PDB file of C-alpha atoms in Angstrom:
ATOM      1  CA  MET A   8      95.887 -32.132-103.464  1.00  0.00           C
ATOM      2  CA  ASN A   9      96.253 -34.908-100.911  1.00  0.00           C
ATOM      3  CA  TRP A  10      93.721 -36.511 -98.731  1.00  0.00           C
ATOM      4  CA  ASP A  11      94.381 -34.421 -95.601  1.00  0.00           C
ATOM      5  CA  ILE A  12      93.598 -31.233 -97.411  1.00  0.00           C
ATOM      6  CA  ILE A  13      90.396 -32.605 -98.837  1.00  0.00           C
ATOM      7  CA  ARG A  14      89.454 -33.908 -95.376  1.00  0.00           C
ATOM      8  CA  ASP A  15      90.116 -30.395 -93.854  1.00  0.00           C
ATOM      9  CA  ILE A  16      87.966 -28.691 -96.403  1.00  0.00           C
ATOM     10  CA  ILE A  17      85.081 -31.235 -95.910  1.00  0.00           C
ATOM     11  CA  THR A  18      85.340 -30.853 -92.183  1.00  0.00           C
ATOM     12  CA  GLY A  19      85.489 -27.091 -92.247  1.00  0.00           C
ATOM     13  CA  THR A  20      82.478 -26.948 -94.611  1.00  0.00           C
ATOM     14  CA  LEU A  21      80.450 -29.252 -92.324  1.00  0.00           C
ATOM     15  CA  LEU A  22      81.364 -27.276 -89.190  1.00  0.00           C
ATOM     16  CA  VAL A  23      80.409 -23.831 -90.758  1.00  0.00           C
ATOM     17  CA  PHE A  24      77.102 -25.425 -92.135  1.00  0.00           C
ATOM     18  CA  GLY A  25      76.275 -26.978 -88.795  1.00  0.00           C
ATOM     19  CA  SER A  26      76.967 -23.772 -87.004  1.00  0.00           C
ATOM     20  CA  LEU A  27      74.841 -21.824 -89.267  1.00  0.00           C
ATOM     21  CA  LEU A  28      72.002 -24.295 -88.866  1.00  0.00           C
ATOM     22  CA  SER A  29      72.367 -24.061 -85.039  1.00  0.00           C
ATOM     23  CA  VAL A  30      72.398 -20.217 -85.188  1.00  0.00           C
ATOM     24  CA  ALA A  31      69.227 -20.323 -87.257  1.00  0.00           C
ATOM     25  CA  ALA A  32      67.622 -22.583 -84.812  1.00  0.00           C
ATOM     26  CA  GLY A  33      68.593 -20.126 -82.024  1.00  0.00           C
ATOM     27  CA  VAL A  34      67.242 -17.155 -83.994  1.00  0.00           C
ATOM     28  CA  GLY A  35      63.977 -19.034 -84.802  1.00  0.00           C
ATOM     29  CA  VAL A  36      63.350 -19.821 -81.145  1.00  0.00           C
ATOM     30  CA  LEU A  37      63.823 -16.192 -80.289  1.00  0.00           C
ATOM     31  CA  ARG A  38      61.861 -14.721 -83.211  1.00  0.00           C
ATOM     32  CA  PHE A  39      58.895 -16.977 -83.990  1.00  0.00           C
ATOM     33  CA  PRO A  40      55.690 -15.991 -82.490  1.00  0.00           C
ATOM     34  CA  ASP A  41      54.235 -19.068 -80.867  1.00  0.00           C
ATOM     35  CA  VAL A  42      55.187 -22.222 -79.083  1.00  0.00           C
ATOM     36  CA  LEU A  43      54.650 -24.547 -82.019  1.00  0.00           C
ATOM     37  CA  SER A  44      56.685 -22.482 -84.520  1.00  0.00           C
ATOM     38  CA  ARG A  45      59.457 -22.340 -81.883  1.00  0.00           C
ATOM     39  CA  LEU A  46      59.381 -25.963 -81.411  1.00  0.00           C
ATOM     40  CA  HIS A  47      59.900 -26.403 -85.146  1.00  0.00           C
ATOM     41  CA  ALA A  48      62.928 -23.958 -85.218  1.00  0.00           C
ATOM     42  CA  GLY A  49      64.312 -25.563 -82.089  1.00  0.00           C
ATOM     43  CA  THR A  50      64.306 -29.144 -83.203  1.00  0.00           C
ATOM     44  CA  LYS A  51      64.938 -29.493 -86.992  1.00  0.00           C
ATOM     45  CA  PRO A  52      67.751 -27.224 -87.713  1.00  0.00           C
ATOM     46  CA  GLN A  53      69.456 -28.044 -84.448  1.00  0.00           C
ATOM     47  CA  ILE A  54      69.510 -31.741 -85.002  1.00  0.00           C
ATOM     48  CA  LEU A  55      70.671 -31.307 -88.664  1.00  0.00           C
ATOM     49  CA  GLY A  56      73.398 -28.856 -87.424  1.00  0.00           C
ATOM     50  CA  LEU A  57      74.489 -31.339 -84.658  1.00  0.00           C
ATOM     51  CA  THR A  58      74.599 -34.092 -87.337  1.00  0.00           C
ATOM     52  CA  CYS A  59      76.863 -32.049 -89.461  1.00  0.00           C
ATOM     53  CA  MET A  60      79.253 -31.426 -86.664  1.00  0.00           C
ATOM     54  CA  VAL A  61      79.304 -34.967 -85.586  1.00  0.00           C
ATOM     55  CA  VAL A  62      80.082 -36.069 -89.033  1.00  0.00           C
ATOM     56  CA  ALA A  63      82.825 -33.464 -89.284  1.00  0.00           C
ATOM     57  CA  VAL A  64      84.298 -34.771 -86.039  1.00  0.00           C
ATOM     58  CA  ALA A  65      84.024 -38.331 -87.303  1.00  0.00           C
ATOM     59  CA  ILE A  66      85.943 -37.397 -90.505  1.00  0.00           C
ATOM     60  CA  GLN A  67      88.823 -35.894 -88.565  1.00  0.00           C
ATOM     61  CA  ASN A  68      89.059 -38.611 -85.958  1.00  0.00           C
ATOM     62  CA  THR A  69      88.788 -41.867 -87.705  1.00  0.00           C
ATOM     63  CA  SER A  70      89.193 -44.120 -84.678  1.00  0.00           C
ATOM     64  CA  LEU A  71      86.413 -46.605 -83.766  1.00  0.00           C
ATOM     65  CA  SER A  72      85.926 -45.477 -80.320  1.00  0.00           C
ATOM     66  CA  VAL A  73      85.260 -41.864 -81.352  1.00  0.00           C
ATOM     67  CA  ALA A  74      82.875 -43.079 -83.950  1.00  0.00           C
ATOM     68  CA  ALA A  75      81.046 -45.157 -81.471  1.00  0.00           C
ATOM     69  CA  SER A  76      80.726 -42.247 -79.021  1.00  0.00           C
ATOM     70  CA  LEU A  77      79.490 -40.005 -81.715  1.00  0.00           C
ATOM     71  CA  LEU A  78      77.020 -42.519 -82.790  1.00  0.00           C
ATOM     72  CA  VAL A  79      75.553 -42.677 -79.340  1.00  0.00           C
ATOM     73  CA  VAL A  80      75.197 -38.970 -79.165  1.00  0.00           C
ATOM     74  CA  LEU A  81      73.404 -38.957 -82.525  1.00  0.00           C
ATOM     75  CA  VAL A  82      71.067 -41.752 -81.515  1.00  0.00           C
ATOM     76  CA  ILE A  83      70.144 -40.178 -78.247  1.00  0.00           C
ATOM     77  CA  GLN A  84      69.519 -36.836 -80.014  1.00  0.00           C
ATOM     78  CA  TYR A  85      67.379 -38.451 -82.665  1.00  0.00           C
ATOM     79  CA  LEU A  86      65.388 -40.223 -80.073  1.00  0.00           C
ATOM     80  CA  THR A  87      64.986 -37.371 -77.489  1.00  0.00           C
ATOM     81  CA  GLN A  88      64.280 -34.451 -79.804  1.00  0.00           C
ATOM     82  CA  PRO A  89      60.980 -35.498 -81.219  1.00  0.00           C
ATOM     83  CA  ILE A  90      59.790 -36.894 -77.848  1.00  0.00           C
ATOM     84  CA  SER A  91      60.618 -33.699 -76.041  1.00  0.00           C
ATOM     85  CA  ALA A  92      59.146 -31.538 -78.800  1.00  0.00           C
ATOM     86  CA  HIS A  93      55.958 -33.621 -78.682  1.00  0.00           C
ATOM     87  CA  LEU A  94      55.632 -33.351 -74.991  1.00  0.00           C
ATOM     88  CA  ILE A  95      56.170 -29.629 -74.890  1.00  0.00           C
ATOM     89  CA  GLY A  96      53.754 -29.102 -77.731  1.00  0.00           C
ATOM     90  CA  ARG A  97      51.172 -31.166 -76.076  1.00  0.00           C
ATOM     91  CA  SER A  98      51.491 -29.659 -72.713  1.00  0.00           C
ATOM     92  CA  SER A  99      51.376 -26.133 -74.321  1.00  0.00           C
ATOM     93  CA  TYR A 100      48.260 -27.075 -76.072  1.00  0.00           C
ATOM     94  CA  ARG A 101      46.552 -28.249 -72.882  1.00  0.00           C
ATOM     95  CA  SER A 102      47.760 -25.127 -71.049  1.00  0.00           C
ATOM     96  CA  ASP A 103      46.200 -22.799 -73.685  1.00  0.00           C
ATOM     97  CA  PHE A 104      49.502 -21.323 -74.829  1.00  0.00           C
ATOM     98  CA  VAL A 105      48.649 -22.374 -78.460  1.00  0.00           C
ATOM     99  CA  ASP A 106      46.703 -20.189 -80.652  1.00  0.00           C
ATOM    100  CA  LYS A 107      44.238 -22.614 -81.874  1.00  0.00           C
ATOM    101  CA  SER A 108      42.754 -20.282 -84.565  1.00  0.00           C
ATOM    102  CA  THR A 109      46.203 -20.623 -86.343  1.00  0.00           C
ATOM    103  CA  LEU A 110      45.807 -24.443 -86.678  1.00  0.00           C
ATOM    104  CA  ILE A 111      44.808 -25.986 -89.915  1.00  0.00           C
ATOM    105  CA  VAL A 112      43.877 -29.326 -88.488  1.00  0.00           C
ATOM    106  CA  ASP A 113      43.274 -29.636 -84.686  1.00  0.00           C
ATOM    107  CA  GLU A 114      43.676 -33.396 -84.067  1.00  0.00           C
ATOM    108  CA  LEU A 115      44.080 -33.184 -80.390  1.00  0.00           C
ATOM    109  CA  ALA A 116      40.729 -31.383 -79.746  1.00  0.00           C
ATOM    110  CA  ASP A 117      38.646 -34.509 -80.310  1.00  0.00           C
ATOM    111  CA  ASP A 118      40.854 -36.620 -78.067  1.00  0.00           C
ATOM    112  CA  ILE A 119      40.724 -34.166 -75.249  1.00  0.00           C
ATOM    113  CA  ALA A 120      36.942 -33.709 -75.619  1.00  0.00           C
ATOM    114  CA  ALA A 121      36.518 -37.525 -75.443  1.00  0.00           C
ATOM    115  CA  ARG A 122      38.770 -37.786 -72.432  1.00  0.00           C
ATOM    116  CA  ASP A 123      36.893 -35.044 -70.753  1.00  0.00           C
ATOM    117  CA  ASN A 124      33.603 -36.832 -71.353  1.00  0.00           C
ATOM    118  CA  ASP A 125      34.992 -40.049 -70.043  1.00  0.00           C
ATOM    119  CA  THR A 126      36.257 -38.277 -66.833  1.00  0.00           C
ATOM    120  CA  ASP A 127      32.836 -36.575 -66.385  1.00  0.00           C
ATOM    121  CA  ASP A 128      31.069 -39.992 -66.648  1.00  0.00           C
ATOM    122  CA  THR A 129      33.531 -41.524 -64.160  1.00  0.00           C
ATOM    123  CA  ASP A 130      32.945 -38.628 -61.688  1.00  0.00           C
ATOM    124  CA  ARG A 131      29.196 -39.113 -61.986  1.00  0.00           C
ATOM    125  CA  THR A 132      29.341 -42.848 -61.363  1.00  0.00           C
ATOM    126  CA  THR A 133      31.671 -42.527 -58.330  1.00  0.00           C
ATOM    127  CA  SER A 134      29.645 -39.710 -56.659  1.00  0.00           C
ATOM    128  CA  LYS A 135      26.478 -41.918 -56.660  1.00  0.00           C
TER     129      LYS A 135
END
């Protein structure tokens, strides 16, 4: 068994595993009941599936320019996925699309209540 066959087996395995993770993410987004669960399904398996596919491509194409391009793709995905998920979750919470009875810990409620109190105080002082 030479290196080319081993490389093809590793690449094929990574591509199949990455594809399965991406399909799992899609199924989770469609099947999970609420926004927060869908965010979880849409971010974590998707980024791991993408990582597997990028590693598979990097194993097949060993040039430095391809590796640099793939690294940029991964870095951008790793930076934007949590930020976008956080913003979607926060906006859905504020828009009352989150069933708050299912939350174990509601850390955002105190912050929103404090901000609303500050806004009310500011409105009272400006209206005088």
